[in-house]
CSV table of C-alpha atoms in Angstrom, one decimal:
chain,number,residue,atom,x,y,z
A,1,UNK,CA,128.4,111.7,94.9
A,2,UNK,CA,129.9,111.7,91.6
A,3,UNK,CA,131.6,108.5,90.8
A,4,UNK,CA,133.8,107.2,88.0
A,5,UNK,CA,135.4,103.7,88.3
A,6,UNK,CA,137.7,102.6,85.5
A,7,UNK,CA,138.5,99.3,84.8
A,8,UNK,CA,140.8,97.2,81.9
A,9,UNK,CA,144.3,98.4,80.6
A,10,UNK,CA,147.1,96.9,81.5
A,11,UNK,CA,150.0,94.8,79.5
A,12,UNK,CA,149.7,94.6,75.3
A,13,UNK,CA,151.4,94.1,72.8
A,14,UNK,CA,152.9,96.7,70.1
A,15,UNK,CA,149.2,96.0,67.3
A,16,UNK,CA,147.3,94.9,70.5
A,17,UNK,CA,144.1,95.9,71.3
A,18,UNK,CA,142.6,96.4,74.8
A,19,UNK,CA,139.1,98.1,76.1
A,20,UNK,CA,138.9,100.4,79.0
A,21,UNK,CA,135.8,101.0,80.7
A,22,UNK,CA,134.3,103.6,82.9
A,23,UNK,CA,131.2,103.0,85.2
A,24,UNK,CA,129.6,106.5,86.3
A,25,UNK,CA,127.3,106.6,89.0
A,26,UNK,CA,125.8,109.3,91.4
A,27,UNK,CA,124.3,111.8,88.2
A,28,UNK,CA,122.3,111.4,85.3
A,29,UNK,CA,124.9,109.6,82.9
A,30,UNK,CA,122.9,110.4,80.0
A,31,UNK,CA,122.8,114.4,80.9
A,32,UNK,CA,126.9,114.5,80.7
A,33,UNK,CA,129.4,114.3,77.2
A,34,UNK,CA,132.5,112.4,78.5
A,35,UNK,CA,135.7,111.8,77.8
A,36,UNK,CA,139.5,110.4,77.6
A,37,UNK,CA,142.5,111.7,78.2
A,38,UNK,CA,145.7,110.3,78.9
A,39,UNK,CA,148.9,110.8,80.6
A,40,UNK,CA,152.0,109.5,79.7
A,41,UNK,CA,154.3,108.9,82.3
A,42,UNK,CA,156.1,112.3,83.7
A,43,UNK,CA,154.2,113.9,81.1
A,44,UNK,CA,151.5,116.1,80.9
A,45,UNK,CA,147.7,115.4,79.7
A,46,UNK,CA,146.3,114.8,76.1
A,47,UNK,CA,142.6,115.3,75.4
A,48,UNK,CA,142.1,112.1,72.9
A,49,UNK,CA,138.2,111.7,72.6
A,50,UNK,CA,134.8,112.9,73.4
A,51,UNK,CA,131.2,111.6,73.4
A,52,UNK,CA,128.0,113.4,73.2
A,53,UNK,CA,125.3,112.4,76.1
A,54,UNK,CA,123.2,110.7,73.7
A,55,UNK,CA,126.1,109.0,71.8
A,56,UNK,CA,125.7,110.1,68.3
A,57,UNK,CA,128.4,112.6,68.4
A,58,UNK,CA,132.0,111.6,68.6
A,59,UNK,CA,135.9,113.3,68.5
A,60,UNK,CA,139.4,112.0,68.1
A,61,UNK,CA,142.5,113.3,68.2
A,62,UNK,CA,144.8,113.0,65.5
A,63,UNK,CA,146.9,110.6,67.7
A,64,UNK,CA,144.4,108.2,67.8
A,65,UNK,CA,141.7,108.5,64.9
A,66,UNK,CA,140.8,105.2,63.1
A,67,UNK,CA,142.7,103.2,65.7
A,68,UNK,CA,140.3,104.0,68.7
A,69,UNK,CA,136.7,104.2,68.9
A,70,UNK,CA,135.0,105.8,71.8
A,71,UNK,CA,131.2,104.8,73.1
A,72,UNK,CA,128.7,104.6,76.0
A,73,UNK,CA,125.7,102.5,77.1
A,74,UNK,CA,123.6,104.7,78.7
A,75,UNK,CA,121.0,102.3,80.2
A,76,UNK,CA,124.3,101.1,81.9
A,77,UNK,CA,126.0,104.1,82.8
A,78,UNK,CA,129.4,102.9,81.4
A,79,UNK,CA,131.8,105.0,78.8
A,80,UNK,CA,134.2,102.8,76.6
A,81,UNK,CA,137.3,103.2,74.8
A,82,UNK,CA,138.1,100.5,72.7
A,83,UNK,CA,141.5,101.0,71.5
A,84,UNK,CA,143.4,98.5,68.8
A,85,UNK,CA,146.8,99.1,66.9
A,86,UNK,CA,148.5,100.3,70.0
A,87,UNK,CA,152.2,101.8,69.9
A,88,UNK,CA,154.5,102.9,72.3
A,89,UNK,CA,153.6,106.1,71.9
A,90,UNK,CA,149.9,104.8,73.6
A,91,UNK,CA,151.1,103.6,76.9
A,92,UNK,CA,150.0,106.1,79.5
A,93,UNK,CA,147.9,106.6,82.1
A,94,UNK,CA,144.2,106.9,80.8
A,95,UNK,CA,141.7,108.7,82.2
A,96,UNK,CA,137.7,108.8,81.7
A,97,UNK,CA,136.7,112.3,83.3
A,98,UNK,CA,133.1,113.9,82.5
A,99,UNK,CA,132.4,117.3,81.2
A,100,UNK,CA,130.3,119.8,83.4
A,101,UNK,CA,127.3,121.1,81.7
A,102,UNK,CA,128.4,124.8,82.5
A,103,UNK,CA,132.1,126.1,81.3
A,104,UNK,CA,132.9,123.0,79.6
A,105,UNK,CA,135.7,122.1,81.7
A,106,UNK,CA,136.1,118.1,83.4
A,107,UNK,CA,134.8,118.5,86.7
A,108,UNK,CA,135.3,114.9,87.7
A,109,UNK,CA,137.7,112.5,86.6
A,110,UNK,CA,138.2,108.7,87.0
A,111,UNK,CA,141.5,107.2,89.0
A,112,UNK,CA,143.0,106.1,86.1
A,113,UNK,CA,144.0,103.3,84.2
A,114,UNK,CA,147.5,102.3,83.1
A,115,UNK,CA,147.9,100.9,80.0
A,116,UNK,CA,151.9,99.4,79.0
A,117,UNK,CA,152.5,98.7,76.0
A,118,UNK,CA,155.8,96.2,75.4
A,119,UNK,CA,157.1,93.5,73.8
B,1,UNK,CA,146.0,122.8,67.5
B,2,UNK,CA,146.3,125.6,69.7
B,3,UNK,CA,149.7,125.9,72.0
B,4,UNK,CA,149.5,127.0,75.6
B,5,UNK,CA,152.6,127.7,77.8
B,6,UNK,CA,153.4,127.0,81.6
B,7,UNK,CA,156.3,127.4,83.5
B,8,UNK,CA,157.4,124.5,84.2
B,9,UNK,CA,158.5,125.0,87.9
B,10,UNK,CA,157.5,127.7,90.9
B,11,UNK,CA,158.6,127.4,94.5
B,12,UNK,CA,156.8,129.6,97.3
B,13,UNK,CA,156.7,129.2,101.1
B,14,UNK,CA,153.9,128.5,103.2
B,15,UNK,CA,151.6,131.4,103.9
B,16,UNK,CA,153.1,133.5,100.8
B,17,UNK,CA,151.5,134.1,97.6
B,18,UNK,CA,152.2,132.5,94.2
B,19,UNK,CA,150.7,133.0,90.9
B,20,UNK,CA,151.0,130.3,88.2
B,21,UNK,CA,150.5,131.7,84.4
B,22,UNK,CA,149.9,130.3,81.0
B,23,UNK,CA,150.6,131.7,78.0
B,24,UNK,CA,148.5,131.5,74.6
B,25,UNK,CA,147.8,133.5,71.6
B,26,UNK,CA,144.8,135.9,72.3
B,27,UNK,CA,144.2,133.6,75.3
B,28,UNK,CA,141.5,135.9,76.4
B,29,UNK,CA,139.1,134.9,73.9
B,30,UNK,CA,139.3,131.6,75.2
B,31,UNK,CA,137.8,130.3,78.9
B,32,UNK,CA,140.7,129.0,80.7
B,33,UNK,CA,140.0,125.9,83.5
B,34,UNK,CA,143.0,125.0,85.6
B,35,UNK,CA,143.8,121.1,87.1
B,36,UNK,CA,145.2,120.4,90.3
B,37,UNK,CA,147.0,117.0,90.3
B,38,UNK,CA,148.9,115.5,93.0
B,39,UNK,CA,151.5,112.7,92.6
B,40,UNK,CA,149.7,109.7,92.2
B,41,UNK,CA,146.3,111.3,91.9
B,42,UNK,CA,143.8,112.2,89.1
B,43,UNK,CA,143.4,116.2,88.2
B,44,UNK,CA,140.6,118.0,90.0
B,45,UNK,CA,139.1,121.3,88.7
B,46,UNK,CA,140.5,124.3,90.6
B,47,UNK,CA,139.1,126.7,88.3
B,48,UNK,CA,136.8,127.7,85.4
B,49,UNK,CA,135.5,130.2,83.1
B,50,UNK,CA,138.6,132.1,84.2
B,51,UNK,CA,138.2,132.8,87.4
B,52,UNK,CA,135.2,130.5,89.0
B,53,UNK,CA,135.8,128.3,91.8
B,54,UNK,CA,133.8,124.8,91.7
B,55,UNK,CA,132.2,124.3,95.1
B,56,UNK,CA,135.0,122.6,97.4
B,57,UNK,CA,138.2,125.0,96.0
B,58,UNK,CA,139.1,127.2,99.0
B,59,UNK,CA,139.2,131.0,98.7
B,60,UNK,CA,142.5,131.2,98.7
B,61,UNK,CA,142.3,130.3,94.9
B,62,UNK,CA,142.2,132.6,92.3
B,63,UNK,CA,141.8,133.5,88.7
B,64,UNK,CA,142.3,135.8,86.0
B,65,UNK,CA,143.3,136.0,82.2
B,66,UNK,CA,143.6,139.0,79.8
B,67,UNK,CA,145.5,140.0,76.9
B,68,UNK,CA,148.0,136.4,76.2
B,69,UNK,CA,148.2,135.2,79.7
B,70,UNK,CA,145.8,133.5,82.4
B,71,UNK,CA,146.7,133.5,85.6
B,72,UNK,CA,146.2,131.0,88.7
B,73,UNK,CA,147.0,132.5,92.2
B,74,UNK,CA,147.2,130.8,95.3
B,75,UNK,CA,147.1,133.3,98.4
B,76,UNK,CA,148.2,132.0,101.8
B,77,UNK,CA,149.7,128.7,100.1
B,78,UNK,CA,149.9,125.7,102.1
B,79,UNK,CA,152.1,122.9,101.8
B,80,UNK,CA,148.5,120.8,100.6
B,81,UNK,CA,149.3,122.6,97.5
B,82,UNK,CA,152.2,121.4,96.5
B,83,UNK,CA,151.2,119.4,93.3
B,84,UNK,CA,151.3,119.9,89.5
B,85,UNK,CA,149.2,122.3,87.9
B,86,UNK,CA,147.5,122.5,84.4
B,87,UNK,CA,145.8,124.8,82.6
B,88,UNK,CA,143.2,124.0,79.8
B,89,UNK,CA,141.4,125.8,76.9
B,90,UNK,CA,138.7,124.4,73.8
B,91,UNK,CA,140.2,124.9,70.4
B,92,UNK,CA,136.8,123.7,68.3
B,93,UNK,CA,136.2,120.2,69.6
B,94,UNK,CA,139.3,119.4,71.3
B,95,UNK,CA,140.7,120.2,74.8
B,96,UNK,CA,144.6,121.5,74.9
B,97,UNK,CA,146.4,121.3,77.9
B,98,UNK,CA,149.8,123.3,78.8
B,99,UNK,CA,152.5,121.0,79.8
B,100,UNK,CA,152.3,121.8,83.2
B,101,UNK,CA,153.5,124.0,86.1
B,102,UNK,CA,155.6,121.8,89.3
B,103,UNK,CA,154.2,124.1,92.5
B,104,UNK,CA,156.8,123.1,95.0
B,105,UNK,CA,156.1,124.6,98.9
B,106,UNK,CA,159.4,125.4,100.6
């Protein structure tokens, strides 16, 4: 079974900076890219960043480029998202979800993590 | 950037049939996936490629898209599906996401 346990988030300061992790199990981490995206409360979903299976290739949305950096340890099966500079406009929902090798769409997704920003 | 467009609201009764669209320019060139998200809950993948079920999605969901506009049916709807639905295409690198359709179950 396909598992994806998220961990970190929670309270931080407007400038903070807070890591979120993912721990995958149940598949061959290295096989999969994976990725973030995030829901703001009563909003709908954001695509923010990807990683390649190997690690060497990243994306970032607009939103977030040069204030987050997204990464993976393979030997431990665990995807990152270290995220500093945070703003209102960051406090959502945030979720780790993997891409499917076939039709490129997130066939499994983590429970989320919230993240609040506030001073 | 590339803008896609949901309803934001459908109602249907149990056992009756209700489509779900999403609206994009040339939308067809593009492989739409749709999200099922229930309060609370994470999305799960209803559909890909269109109109592909992933193993799990019961029959009773459907997919289509031509033209501007991909479709999501649900035949036979059960109150189960009430939930929030999302439809998602690749523009490039990056995944876009419509805003999202309410499917409320009378």
């Amino acid at each position: 079974e396909v598992r994806l346990v998220q961990s970190g988030g929670g309270l931080v300061q407007p400038g903070g900076s807070l890591r979120l992790s993912c721990a995958a199990s149940g598949f061959t981490f290295s096989n999969f890219a994976l990725h973030w995206v995030r829901q703001a409360p009563g909003q709908g979903l954001e695509h923010i960043s990807v990683i390649s299976g190997n690690g060497h290739s990243t994306f970032y949305a607009n939103s977030v480029k040069g204030r987050f950096v997204i990464s993976r340890d393979n030997p431990h099966n665990t995807l990152y998202l270290q995220m500093g500079g945070l703003t209102f406009e960051d406090a959502a929902v945030y979720y780790c979800a993997r891409e499917m090798l076939r039709g490129a769409s997130f066939d499994s997704w983590g429970r989320g993590t919230l993240v609040t920003v506030s001073s | 950037s590339y803008d896609l467009t949901q309803p934001p609201a459908v109602s249907v009764s149990p056992g009756q049939t209700v489509t779900i669209s999403c609206s994009g320019d040339n939308l067809a060139e593009k492989f739409v996936s749709w999200y099922q998200q229930r309060p609370g809950q994470s999305p799960v993948l209803v559909m890909f490629e269109d109109s592909t079920r992933p193993s799990g999605i019961p029959e009773r969901f459907s997919g289509s898209n031509s033209g501007n506009t991909a479709t999501l049916t649900i035949s036979g709807t059960q109150a189960m599906d009430e939930a929030d639905y999302f439809c998602q295409v690749w523009d490039d690198t990056s995944a876009f996401f419509a805003g999202g359709t309410k499917l409320t179950v009378l």
